[in-house]
């Protein structure tokens, strides 16, 4: 294809089929086309790829894209080829013959983009070879891998700094969706991007709706949720491998197409399940967090957490896998106090040193704070990343049905008093039994039925007491001592509360969900989707074409394109060209087949 056009907007339309740049994309593209370096900090789904793929086609030479994720590389190269772009990948998973072919193409100037792992790029002689070729730009994807502060530190990324000296005058971009202040500093420093322009956007994912609920009959809640998402692809995260297996098996028995994924499965099964999830529509993947890194399936419509994630960062990253295509998506979590105790135990039994453990405990508590907040979830999440989100978002459960609050000072005093009088040695269950005046064996044996606090909380039910307790833990007034089997102890401010010097405002727990969850959330209604006859017919055609070529369906067309087709029902090629996501190459390749489906449905 070489240089397609010097105008980025023309490239965007004719090659990728997008009518306009999204947000800051245009600024980045123009800056890079003009030869500037850039650091691009966009959340998942904002469209980082366009930031280097379009300049690659506007500038002469081959663009080098460094990426650590082999599976993702394969899909990106496939998608580019479908758009008529000459792209190839070099990594350890590619057969020698194909590598030889790609190298020959590279040397004869027949490549627009070359994807490489950092290991390949740094191999002896490879850089020297590249130096003799015209290079249009160098893009470093997943740039946070350069930072020790992140979870994905890759030592080889550190060496990429030398590209500045080896390729003077070639624009370089670093791109990532993870960027707290430390990581950002590391990217600039280690990749020698001190003079690069920084493009940062809000990390908000407006199309993702957040909901967090108390786990009460977890399977019923999951079933209710999935009933609203029939025919859609989604991920259900569980904490343990066993729970993954059990949940997947149960869903399968319920007639739902669910597949398990965790590190304990043999490689073949695991890869097969991942492949099915990516290549077919409407599969539920039940997984541990081992799944997800490097998956860029754009039409994941929901992410469910059946257990509390490990931190807010992890939660945001995991839920962020939903709705990359910008279409409506849901993040749904269920949790309970037991999760807090279990997570705490995992931290304590881990190999990390005390400082790290302290940080991890603080992270766990911050997450509990989000779960127990009475305010907008999005606001709380973004605040955690240092972003001020103005006002309620209207697209989270807290905004849709605002929580009622009440003065919980007295309830808090009763709990604290029971904890104090029993020597801070007991867990939630026992403390609540004392308050409710339950004469259990444990209560009797310890003589706790003789305490003045015995039975003072009979006015509230068990569920309410648990809610009060979780909120006290979330606010740090009560601390769970994980080294003592989840015993409750006093935290900061507990004494003030007990003495009546500090008020405690608490959220009243909503009535348990029954049937309510079956209603689709109005805010995210879409004009056409699964269940729409034409949409389903288009989707079947897409699957057929994808299978024929052995590629994932979204490589043919994204859901958004199918939705637009179903809504506009174009009758001819010129009508098709106006549909977002249909560039020149796909118009020729797939236009007639989809027109036929539309005509048949008239
Ligand atoms: P990121 O890498 O930031 O997560 P991608 O580059 O994978 O995002 O793009 C996310 C989705 O947005 C893709 O489905 C892509 O086709 C779509 N997209 C990107 N730019 C545009 C645009 N300007 N107009 C419409 N869709 C776009
Ligand atoms: Zn909200």
Coordinates of C-alpha atoms and ligand atoms in Angstrom, one line a residue:
X1 CA 0.0 0.0 0.0
X2 CA 3.0 2.3 0.8
X3 CA 1.9 5.9 1.4
X4 CA -1.9 5.8 1.0
X5 CA -2.5 9.5 1.3
X6 CA -0.8 12.3 3.2
X7 CA -4.1 13.4 4.7
X8 CA -4.8 11.4 7.9
X9 CA -8.6 11.8 7.7
X10 CA -8.6 10.3 4.2
X11 CA -6.5 7.3 5.5
X12 CA -8.9 6.9 8.4
X13 CA -11.9 6.7 6.2
X14 CA -10.6 4.8 3.2
X15 CA -8.6 2.2 5.1
X16 CA -10.3 1.8 8.5
X17 CA -13.8 3.1 7.5
X18 CA -14.0 5.5 10.4
X19 CA -15.8 8.8 9.5
X20 CA -13.9 10.9 12.1
X21 CA -11.2 10.8 14.6
X22 CA -12.2 10.2 18.2
X23 CA -11.2 12.8 20.7
X24 CA -7.5 13.4 21.0
X25 CA -6.6 10.8 18.3
X26 CA -6.4 13.5 15.7
X27 CA -3.9 15.6 17.7
X28 CA -1.7 12.6 18.2
X29 CA -1.8 11.6 14.6
X30 CA -1.0 15.1 13.2
X31 CA 1.8 15.5 15.7
X32 CA 3.4 12.1 14.8
X33 CA 2.9 12.6 11.0
X34 CA 4.8 15.9 11.4
X35 CA 7.7 13.9 13.0
X36 CA 7.0 14.5 16.7
X37 CA 7.4 12.0 19.6
X38 CA 4.4 11.2 21.7
X39 CA 3.4 9.6 25.0
X40 CA -0.2 8.4 24.6
X41 CA -2.1 7.7 27.8
X42 CA -5.6 6.6 26.8
X43 CA -7.9 4.1 28.6
X44 CA -8.7 0.8 27.0
X45 CA -11.0 1.2 24.0
X46 CA -10.2 4.8 23.2
X47 CA -8.5 3.8 20.1
X48 CA -4.7 3.8 20.7
X49 CA -3.9 1.7 17.6
X50 CA -5.2 4.4 15.2
X51 CA -2.6 6.8 16.8
X52 CA 0.2 4.9 15.1
X53 CA -1.5 2.9 12.3
X54 CA -2.7 6.0 10.5
X55 CA 0.6 7.9 10.7
X56 CA 2.3 4.7 9.5
X57 CA 0.3 4.9 6.3
X58 CA 0.9 8.7 5.9
X59 CA 4.7 8.5 6.2
X60 CA 7.1 6.7 3.9
X61 CA 8.8 3.6 5.2
X62 CA 7.9 0.8 7.5
X63 CA 6.5 1.4 11.0
X64 CA 7.9 -0.7 13.8
X65 CA 5.4 -1.7 16.5
X66 CA 6.9 -3.1 19.7
X67 CA 4.5 -5.3 21.6
X68 CA 4.9 -7.9 24.3
X69 CA 1.7 -9.8 23.6
X70 CA 2.0 -12.4 20.9
X71 CA -1.7 -13.3 20.7
X72 CA -2.7 -9.7 20.4
X73 CA -0.1 -9.1 17.7
X74 CA -1.6 -11.9 15.6
X75 CA -5.1 -10.4 15.8
X76 CA -3.9 -6.9 15.0
X77 CA -1.9 -8.1 12.0
X78 CA -4.9 -10.1 10.8
X79 CA -7.2 -7.1 11.1
X80 CA -4.7 -4.9 9.3
X81 CA -4.4 -7.3 6.4
X82 CA -8.2 -7.4 6.1
X83 CA -8.2 -3.6 5.8
X84 CA -5.7 -4.0 2.9
X85 CA -2.6 -2.9 4.9
X86 CA 0.7 -4.8 4.4
X87 CA 1.5 -5.9 7.9
X88 CA 3.5 -8.8 9.5
X89 CA 4.7 -9.9 12.9
X90 CA 7.9 -11.4 14.1
X91 CA 7.9 -13.3 17.3
X92 CA 8.8 -16.7 18.7
X93 CA 5.4 -18.2 17.9
X94 CA 5.8 -17.7 14.1
X95 CA 7.0 -20.5 11.8
X96 CA 10.5 -20.0 10.3
X97 CA 9.2 -20.0 6.7
X98 CA 6.9 -17.2 7.5
X99 CA 9.6 -15.2 9.3
X100 CA 11.8 -15.6 6.2
X101 CA 9.0 -14.3 4.0
X102 CA 8.3 -11.3 6.3
X103 CA 12.0 -10.5 6.4
X104 CA 12.2 -10.5 2.6
X105 CA 9.1 -8.3 2.4
X106 CA 10.7 -6.0 4.9
X107 CA 13.9 -5.7 3.0
X108 CA 12.2 -5.0 -0.3
X109 CA 10.0 -2.3 1.1
X110 CA 6.8 -4.3 0.9
X111 CA 5.7 -3.8 4.5
X112 CA 3.7 -0.9 6.0
X113 CA 3.8 -2.1 9.6
X114 CA 6.0 -4.7 11.3
X115 CA 5.0 -5.9 14.8
X116 CA 7.9 -7.3 16.9
X117 CA 8.5 -8.4 20.5
X118 CA 11.2 -6.5 22.3
X119 CA 13.3 -9.6 22.4
X120 CA 13.3 -9.9 18.6
X121 CA 14.0 -6.3 18.1
X122 CA 17.0 -6.4 20.3
X123 CA 18.5 -9.5 18.7
X124 CA 21.9 -9.2 17.2
X125 CA 21.9 -7.7 13.8
X126 CA 18.2 -6.9 13.7
X127 CA 18.5 -3.3 14.6
X128 CA 21.5 -2.9 12.3
X129 CA 19.3 -4.2 9.5
X130 CA 16.5 -1.9 10.4
X131 CA 18.8 1.1 10.5
X132 CA 19.5 0.7 6.8
X133 CA 15.8 0.8 6.0
X134 CA 13.4 3.8 5.8
X135 CA 11.5 3.6 9.1
X136 CA 8.3 5.7 9.3
X137 CA 7.9 5.6 13.1
X138 CA 8.5 3.4 16.1
X139 CA 5.5 2.7 18.4
X140 CA 6.0 1.1 21.8
X141 CA 2.8 -0.5 22.9
X142 CA 2.0 -1.5 26.5
X143 CA 4.7 1.0 27.4
X144 CA 3.9 0.6 31.2
X145 CA 5.9 -2.7 30.9
X146 CA 9.0 -0.5 31.2
X147 CA 8.1 0.4 34.8
X148 CA 8.9 -1.6 37.8
X149 CA 5.9 -0.1 39.6
X150 CA 3.4 -1.9 37.4
X151 CA 2.4 -5.5 37.5
X152 CA 3.8 -6.2 34.0
X153 CA 7.4 -5.2 34.4
X154 CA 9.5 -6.5 31.5
X155 CA 13.3 -6.0 31.8
X156 CA 13.8 -6.0 28.0
X157 CA 11.6 -2.9 27.8
X158 CA 14.4 -0.9 29.5
X159 CA 16.6 -1.4 26.6
X160 CA 14.2 0.3 24.2
X161 CA 15.5 3.6 25.4
X162 CA 18.5 3.2 23.0
X163 CA 16.1 3.5 20.0
X164 CA 16.3 7.2 20.5
X165 CA 20.0 7.2 19.6
X166 CA 19.8 4.5 17.0
X167 CA 17.0 6.1 15.0
X168 CA 17.4 9.9 15.2
X169 CA 14.7 11.8 13.4
X170 CA 12.2 8.8 13.5
X171 CA 9.1 9.7 15.5
X172 CA 8.6 7.5 18.5
X173 CA 5.3 6.8 20.4
X174 CA 4.8 5.1 23.8
X175 CA 1.3 4.0 24.4
X176 CA -0.5 2.5 27.5
X177 CA -3.8 2.3 29.3
X178 CA -2.1 2.1 32.7
X179 CA -0.6 5.3 33.9
X180 CA -0.3 6.4 37.5
X181 CA 2.2 9.1 38.2
X182 CA 5.2 6.7 38.9
X183 CA 4.6 4.7 35.7
X184 CA 4.3 7.8 33.6
X185 CA 7.6 9.2 34.9
X186 CA 9.3 5.9 34.2
X187 CA 8.0 5.8 30.6
X188 CA 9.3 9.3 29.9
X189 CA 12.7 8.6 31.6
X190 CA 13.5 5.0 30.6
X191 CA 12.3 5.4 27.0
X192 CA 14.1 8.7 26.5
X193 CA 10.9 10.6 25.7
X194 CA 11.7 13.8 27.7
X195 CA 10.9 16.0 24.7
X196 CA 7.8 14.0 23.7
X197 CA 4.3 15.6 23.9
X198 CA 2.1 13.9 26.4
X199 CA -1.4 13.1 25.3
X200 CA -3.6 12.1 28.3
X201 CA -7.3 11.7 28.4
X202 CA -9.7 10.9 31.2
X203 CA -9.6 7.3 32.3
X204 CA -13.4 7.2 32.4
X205 CA -15.1 4.4 30.4
X206 CA -18.5 6.1 30.0
X207 CA -20.0 3.1 28.2
X208 CA -19.3 0.7 31.1
X209 CA -22.1 0.6 33.7
X210 CA -20.9 -0.4 37.2
X211 CA -22.9 -2.4 39.7
X212 CA -21.7 -4.0 43.0
X213 CA -24.0 -6.1 45.0
X214 CA -23.9 -8.1 48.2
X215 CA -23.6 -11.8 47.4
X216 CA -27.0 -13.3 48.4
X217 CA -27.6 -16.5 46.6
X218 CA -24.7 -16.0 44.2
X219 CA -25.9 -18.4 41.6
X220 CA -29.4 -16.8 41.4
X221 CA -27.8 -13.4 41.0
X222 CA -25.5 -14.6 38.3
X223 CA -28.4 -16.4 36.5
X224 CA -30.5 -13.2 36.7
X225 CA -27.6 -11.2 35.3
X226 CA -26.8 -13.6 32.4
X227 CA -30.5 -13.8 31.5
X228 CA -30.3 -10.1 30.5
X229 CA -27.2 -10.8 28.4
X230 CA -28.4 -13.8 26.2
X231 CA -26.3 -14.2 23.1
X232 CA -23.6 -11.8 24.3
X233 CA -20.0 -12.5 25.0
X234 CA -18.7 -12.0 28.6
X235 CA -16.3 -13.0 31.2
X236 CA -17.2 -14.3 34.7
X237 CA -14.2 -14.0 37.1
X238 CA -13.9 -16.3 40.1
X239 CA -11.2 -16.3 42.8
X240 CA -10.4 -20.0 42.7
X241 CA -9.9 -22.7 40.0
X242 CA -12.4 -24.9 41.8
X243 CA -15.1 -22.2 41.7
X244 CA -14.3 -21.7 38.0
X245 CA -14.9 -25.4 37.3
X246 CA -18.0 -25.6 39.4
X247 CA -19.5 -22.4 38.0
X248 CA -18.8 -23.3 34.4
X249 CA -20.3 -26.8 34.9
X250 CA -23.4 -25.4 36.6
X251 CA -24.0 -22.9 33.8
X252 CA -23.6 -25.5 31.2
X253 CA -26.2 -27.6 32.9
X254 CA -28.5 -24.6 32.9
X255 CA -28.1 -24.5 29.1
X256 CA -25.8 -21.6 28.9
X257 CA -22.7 -21.9 26.7
X258 CA -20.0 -21.5 29.3
X259 CA -16.4 -22.6 29.2
X260 CA -13.8 -22.7 32.0
X261 CA -10.3 -21.1 31.9
X262 CA -7.6 -21.3 34.5
X263 CA -3.9 -22.2 34.8
X264 CA -4.7 -25.7 36.2
X265 CA -6.3 -26.8 32.9
X266 CA -4.1 -28.5 30.3
X267 CA -2.8 -26.1 27.7
X268 CA -4.8 -27.5 24.9
X269 CA -8.2 -27.2 26.7
X270 CA -7.3 -23.7 28.0
X271 CA -6.2 -22.4 24.6
X272 CA -9.1 -24.1 22.9
X273 CA -11.6 -22.4 25.3
X274 CA -9.9 -19.0 24.8
X275 CA -10.1 -19.5 21.1
X276 CA -13.8 -20.4 21.1
X277 CA -14.5 -17.4 23.3
X278 CA -12.7 -15.1 20.9
X279 CA -13.9 -16.7 17.7
X280 CA -17.6 -17.3 18.4
X281 CA -20.4 -15.1 19.5
X282 CA -22.2 -15.4 22.8
X283 CA -19.8 -17.5 24.9
X284 CA -19.5 -17.0 28.6
X285 CA -15.9 -17.5 29.7
X286 CA -15.6 -18.5 33.4
X287 CA -12.1 -17.7 34.5
X288 CA -9.6 -16.9 37.1
X289 CA -7.7 -13.7 36.6
X290 CA -5.1 -15.7 34.7
X291 CA -7.3 -14.9 31.7
X292 CA -7.5 -11.5 30.0
X293 CA -4.0 -10.0 29.5
X294 CA -3.5 -9.4 25.8
X295 CA -7.1 -10.2 24.9
X296 CA -8.5 -7.4 22.8
X297 CA -11.8 -8.9 21.8
X298 CA -13.8 -5.7 21.3
X299 CA -17.3 -7.0 21.8
X300 CA -17.1 -8.3 25.4
X301 CA -20.4 -7.0 26.7
X302 CA -19.9 -7.7 30.4
X303 CA -17.4 -8.7 33.1
X304 CA -18.7 -10.3 36.2
X305 CA -16.7 -10.7 39.4
X306 CA -18.2 -13.3 41.6
X307 CA -15.6 -12.6 44.3
X308 CA -13.9 -9.5 45.4
X309 CA -10.9 -8.6 43.1
X310 CA -7.5 -8.0 44.6
X311 CA -7.4 -4.2 44.3
X312 CA -9.1 -1.2 42.6
X313 CA -6.4 -1.3 39.9
X314 CA -7.1 -4.9 39.2
X315 CA -10.9 -4.4 39.2
X316 CA -10.6 -1.4 36.8
X317 CA -8.3 -3.3 34.5
X318 CA -10.4 -6.5 34.5
X319 CA -13.7 -4.6 34.0
X320 CA -12.0 -2.5 31.4
X321 CA -11.9 -5.5 29.1
X322 CA -15.6 -5.0 28.5
X323 CA -16.9 -2.7 25.7
X324 CA -13.7 -1.8 23.9
X325 CA -15.8 -1.1 20.9
X326 CA -17.5 1.7 22.7
X327 CA -20.9 -0.1 22.8
X328 CA -22.8 -0.4 26.1
X329 CA -21.2 -2.8 28.6
X330 CA -21.8 -3.9 32.2
X331 CA -19.4 -4.6 35.1
X332 CA -21.1 -6.5 37.8
X333 CA -19.6 -7.7 41.1
X334 CA -20.9 -9.7 44.0
X335 CA -19.0 -9.9 47.3
X336 CA -19.4 -10.5 51.0
X337 CA -17.5 -10.1 54.2
X338 CA -16.0 -13.6 53.8
X339 CA -14.2 -12.3 50.7
X340 CA -12.5 -9.6 52.8
X341 CA -11.4 -12.2 55.3
X342 CA -10.2 -14.5 52.6
X343 CA -8.3 -11.9 50.6
X344 CA -6.7 -10.7 53.8
X345 CA -5.5 -14.2 54.6
X346 CA -4.1 -14.5 51.1
X347 CA -2.1 -11.3 51.7
X348 CA -0.8 -12.5 55.0
X349 CA 0.1 -15.9 53.9
X350 CA 1.9 -14.5 50.8
X351 CA 5.6 -14.3 50.4
X352 CA 5.8 -10.5 50.3
X353 CA 7.6 -8.6 53.0
X354 CA 5.8 -6.5 55.6
X355 CA 5.9 -3.2 53.8
X356 CA 4.4 -4.8 50.7
X357 CA 1.7 -6.6 52.8
X358 CA 0.8 -3.3 54.4
X359 CA 0.3 -1.7 51.0
X360 CA -1.8 -4.7 49.9
X361 CA -4.0 -4.5 52.9
X362 CA -4.5 -0.8 52.3
X363 CA -5.4 -1.6 48.7
X364 CA -7.9 -4.2 49.8
X365 CA -9.5 -1.6 52.1
X366 CA -9.7 1.0 49.4
X367 CA -11.6 -1.5 47.3
X368 CA -14.0 -2.3 50.1
X369 CA -14.5 1.5 50.3
X370 CA -15.8 1.5 46.7
X371 CA -18.0 -1.5 47.4
X372 CA -19.6 0.2 50.4
X373 CA -19.8 3.7 49.1
X374 CA -23.1 5.6 49.2
X375 CA -22.0 7.8 46.3
X376 CA -21.4 7.3 42.6
X377 CA -19.1 4.4 41.9
X378 CA -17.5 6.0 38.9
X379 CA -16.6 9.1 40.9
X380 CA -15.0 6.9 43.6
X381 CA -13.1 4.8 41.0
X382 CA -11.7 7.7 39.1
X383 CA -10.9 9.6 42.3
X384 CA -8.7 6.6 43.1
X385 CA -6.7 7.4 40.0
X386 CA -6.4 11.0 40.9
X387 CA -9.2 12.1 38.6
X388 CA -12.0 14.4 39.6
X389 CA -15.2 13.3 38.0
X390 CA -17.9 16.0 38.3
X391 CA -21.1 14.8 39.8
X392 CA -23.1 11.6 39.6
X393 CA -22.6 9.6 36.4
X394 CA -26.1 8.2 36.0
X395 CA -24.6 5.0 34.8
X396 CA -23.8 3.0 37.9
X397 CA -26.1 1.3 40.4
X398 CA -25.5 3.9 43.1
X399 CA -26.7 6.7 40.7
X400 CA -29.6 4.7 39.4
X401 CA -31.0 3.9 42.8
X402 CA -29.4 6.2 45.3
X403 CA -28.9 4.6 48.8
X404 CA -30.8 5.7 51.8
X405 CA -28.6 6.6 54.7
X406 CA -29.2 6.7 58.5
X407 CA -27.5 7.7 61.6
X408 CA -25.6 4.5 62.5
X409 CA -23.7 5.9 65.5
X410 CA -25.6 3.8 68.0
X411 CA -25.3 0.6 66.0
X412 CA -21.6 1.3 65.6
X413 CA -21.3 1.7 69.4
X414 CA -23.0 -1.6 70.0
X415 CA -20.6 -3.4 67.7
X416 CA -17.5 -1.7 69.2
X417 CA -18.7 -2.4 72.7
X418 CA -19.1 -6.1 71.9
X419 CA -15.7 -6.3 70.3
X420 CA -14.1 -4.5 73.3
X421 CA -15.8 -6.7 75.9
X422 CA -14.8 -9.9 74.3
X423 CA -11.2 -8.9 74.1
X424 CA -11.0 -8.3 70.3
X425 CA -10.6 -12.0 69.7
X426 CA -13.8 -12.9 67.7
X427 CA -14.9 -12.7 64.1
X428 CA -18.0 -11.2 62.6
X429 CA -20.4 -14.1 63.1
X430 CA -19.8 -14.4 66.9
X431 CA -20.0 -10.7 67.5
X432 CA -23.3 -10.5 65.7
X433 CA -24.6 -13.5 67.6
X434 CA -23.9 -11.7 70.8
X435 CA -25.6 -8.5 69.7
X436 CA -28.7 -10.4 68.5
X437 CA -28.9 -12.4 71.7
X438 CA -28.3 -15.8 70.0
X439 CA -27.6 -18.5 72.6
X440 CA -25.2 -20.5 70.4
X441 CA -22.8 -23.1 71.9
X442 CA -19.9 -20.8 71.3
X443 CA -21.7 -18.0 73.1
X444 CA -22.6 -20.2 76.0
X445 CA -19.2 -21.7 76.4
X446 CA -17.5 -18.3 76.6
X447 CA -20.1 -17.0 79.0
X448 CA -20.9 -14.2 76.6
X449 CA -24.6 -14.4 77.3
X450 CA -23.8 -12.7 80.6
X451 CA -22.3 -9.6 78.9
X452 CA -24.2 -6.3 79.1
X453 CA -24.1 -6.2 75.3
X454 CA -25.8 -9.6 74.9
X455 CA -29.0 -9.0 73.0
X456 CA -28.8 -5.2 72.8
X457 CA -29.0 -5.5 69.0
X458 CA -32.1 -7.7 68.7
X459 CA -33.9 -4.9 66.9
X460 CA -31.8 -5.4 63.7
X461 CA -31.6 -8.6 61.7
X462 CA -28.4 -10.5 60.9
X463 CA -28.2 -9.0 57.4
X464 CA -28.3 -5.4 58.6
X465 CA -25.7 -6.1 61.2
X466 CA -23.4 -7.5 58.6
X467 CA -24.0 -4.5 56.5
X468 CA -23.1 -2.1 59.4
X469 CA -20.0 -4.1 60.1
X470 CA -18.8 -4.1 56.5
X471 CA -19.2 -0.3 56.4
X472 CA -17.3 0.1 59.6
X473 CA -14.5 -2.0 58.2
X474 CA -14.6 0.0 54.9
X475 CA -14.2 3.2 56.8
X476 CA -11.4 1.8 58.9
X477 CA -13.2 2.1 62.3
X478 CA -13.1 -1.7 62.7
X479 CA -10.1 -3.7 61.5
X480 CA -10.1 -7.3 60.5
X481 CA -7.0 -9.0 62.1
X482 CA -6.1 -11.5 59.4
X483 CA -3.3 -12.9 61.5
X484 CA -5.9 -13.9 64.2
X485 CA -8.4 -15.7 62.0
X486 CA -10.4 -12.7 61.1
X487 CA -10.8 -11.3 64.6
X488 CA -12.3 -7.9 64.8
X489 CA -10.4 -5.1 66.5
X490 CA -10.5 -1.4 66.9
X491 CA -9.3 0.8 64.1
X492 CA -8.7 4.5 63.8
X493 CA -11.5 6.6 65.3
X494 CA -13.1 3.6 67.1
X495 CA -12.7 5.2 70.5
X496 CA -14.2 8.5 69.4
X497 CA -17.3 6.6 68.0
X498 CA -17.6 4.6 71.2
X499 CA -17.5 7.7 73.3
X500 CA -20.1 9.4 71.2
X501 CA -17.6 12.0 69.9
X502 CA -18.0 11.0 66.3
X503 CA -21.1 10.4 64.3
X504 CA -21.3 7.5 61.8
X505 CA -23.5 7.9 58.7
X506 CA -24.4 4.5 57.2
X507 CA -26.1 3.2 54.1
X508 CA -29.3 1.3 54.5
X509 CA -29.0 -2.0 52.7
X510 CA -31.5 -2.3 49.9
X511 CA -34.0 -5.2 50.0
X512 CA -32.5 -8.3 48.4
X513 CA -32.8 -8.3 44.7
X514 CA -35.6 -10.5 43.4
X515 CA -36.6 -10.4 39.8
X516 CA -35.5 -6.8 39.8
X517 CA -32.2 -7.6 38.2
X518 CA -34.0 -9.2 35.2
X519 CA -35.0 -5.8 34.0
X520 CA -32.6 -4.4 31.4
X521 CA -30.9 -1.2 32.6
X522 CA -32.6 1.5 30.7
X523 CA -29.7 3.8 30.4
X524 CA -27.8 1.5 28.1
X525 CA -30.6 0.5 25.7
X526 CA -29.3 -0.1 22.2
X527 CA -31.3 0.2 19.0
X528 CA -30.4 -3.2 17.7
X529 CA -28.5 -6.1 19.1
X530 CA -29.0 -9.8 19.8
X531 CA -32.6 -10.7 19.5
X532 CA -33.1 -8.3 16.5
X533 CA -33.7 -10.6 13.5
X534 CA -31.6 -8.8 11.0
X535 CA -28.8 -8.3 13.4
X536 CA -28.8 -12.0 14.1
X537 CA -28.8 -12.8 10.4
X538 CA -25.9 -10.4 9.9
X539 CA -24.1 -12.0 12.8
X540 CA -24.5 -15.4 11.3
X541 CA -23.1 -14.3 8.0
X542 CA -20.1 -12.7 9.8
X543 CA -19.5 -15.9 11.7
X544 CA -19.6 -17.9 8.4
X545 CA -17.1 -15.5 6.7
X546 CA -14.8 -15.5 9.7
X547 CA -14.8 -19.3 10.0
X548 CA -14.0 -19.6 6.3
X549 CA -10.9 -17.7 6.9
X550 CA -10.1 -18.9 10.4
X551 CA -10.2 -15.4 11.9
X552 CA -12.3 -14.0 14.9
X553 CA -15.6 -12.5 13.8
X554 CA -14.6 -9.0 14.8
X555 CA -11.8 -9.0 12.3
X556 CA -14.5 -9.1 9.7
X557 CA -16.8 -6.5 11.2
X558 CA -17.3 -5.1 14.7
X559 CA -20.7 -5.3 16.4
X560 CA -21.1 -1.6 16.0
X561 CA -20.9 -2.0 12.2
X562 CA -23.5 -4.8 12.3
X563 CA -25.8 -2.6 14.4
X564 CA -25.4 0.3 12.0
X565 CA -26.1 -2.1 9.1
X566 CA -29.2 -3.4 10.8
X567 CA -30.4 0.1 11.4
X568 CA -29.6 1.7 8.0
X569 CA -30.3 -1.4 5.9
X570 CA -28.3 -0.1 2.9
X571 CA -29.3 -1.4 -0.5
X572 CA -26.2 -0.9 -2.5
X573 CA -22.4 -0.5 -2.3
X574 CA -22.5 3.3 -2.0
X575 CA -24.9 3.0 0.9
X576 CA -22.6 0.5 2.5
X577 CA -19.6 2.8 2.3
X578 CA -21.3 5.2 4.7
X579 CA -21.4 2.6 7.5
X580 CA -18.8 3.1 10.1
X581 CA -16.1 0.4 10.1
X582 CA -16.3 -0.4 6.4
X583 CA -13.2 0.8 4.5
X584 CA -12.4 0.3 0.9
X585 CA -10.9 -3.2 1.2
X586 CA -13.7 -4.6 3.3
X587 CA -16.3 -3.0 1.1
X588 CA -15.0 -5.1 -1.8
X589 CA -14.4 -8.2 0.2
X590 CA -17.6 -8.4 2.2
X591 CA -20.0 -5.8 0.7
X592 CA -21.9 -8.2 -1.7
X593 CA -22.4 -10.9 0.9
X594 CA -23.9 -8.5 3.5
X595 CA -26.1 -6.7 0.9
X596 CA -27.6 -10.1 0.1
X597 CA -28.5 -10.8 3.8
X598 CA -30.1 -7.4 4.0
X599 CA -32.0 -7.8 0.8
X600 CA -33.3 -11.3 1.9
X601 CA -34.7 -9.7 5.1
X602 CA -36.7 -7.0 3.4
Ligands
LIG1 P1 -7.2 0.6 22.6 O1 -5.9 0.0 22.1 O2 -7.0 2.0 23.0 O3 -7.8 -0.2 23.7 P2 -8.2 0.1 20.0 O4 -7.2 0.7 19.2 O5 -8.2 -1.4 20.1 O6 -8.2 0.7 21.5 O7 -9.6 0.6 19.5 C1 -10.8 0.3 20.2 C2 -12.0 0.3 19.3 O8 -12.3 1.6 18.8 C3 -11.7 -0.5 18.0 O9 -12.9 -1.3 17.8 C4 -11.6 0.5 16.9 O10 -12.0 0.0 15.7 C5 -12.4 1.6 17.4 N1 -12.0 2.9 16.9 C6 -10.8 3.5 17.0 N2 -10.8 4.7 16.5 C7 -12.0 5.0 16.0 C8 -12.6 6.1 15.3 N3 -12.0 7.2 15.1 N4 -13.9 6.0 15.0 C9 -14.6 4.8 15.3 N5 -14.1 3.7 15.9 C10 -12.8 3.8 16.3
LIG2 ZN1 -22.6 6.9 39.1

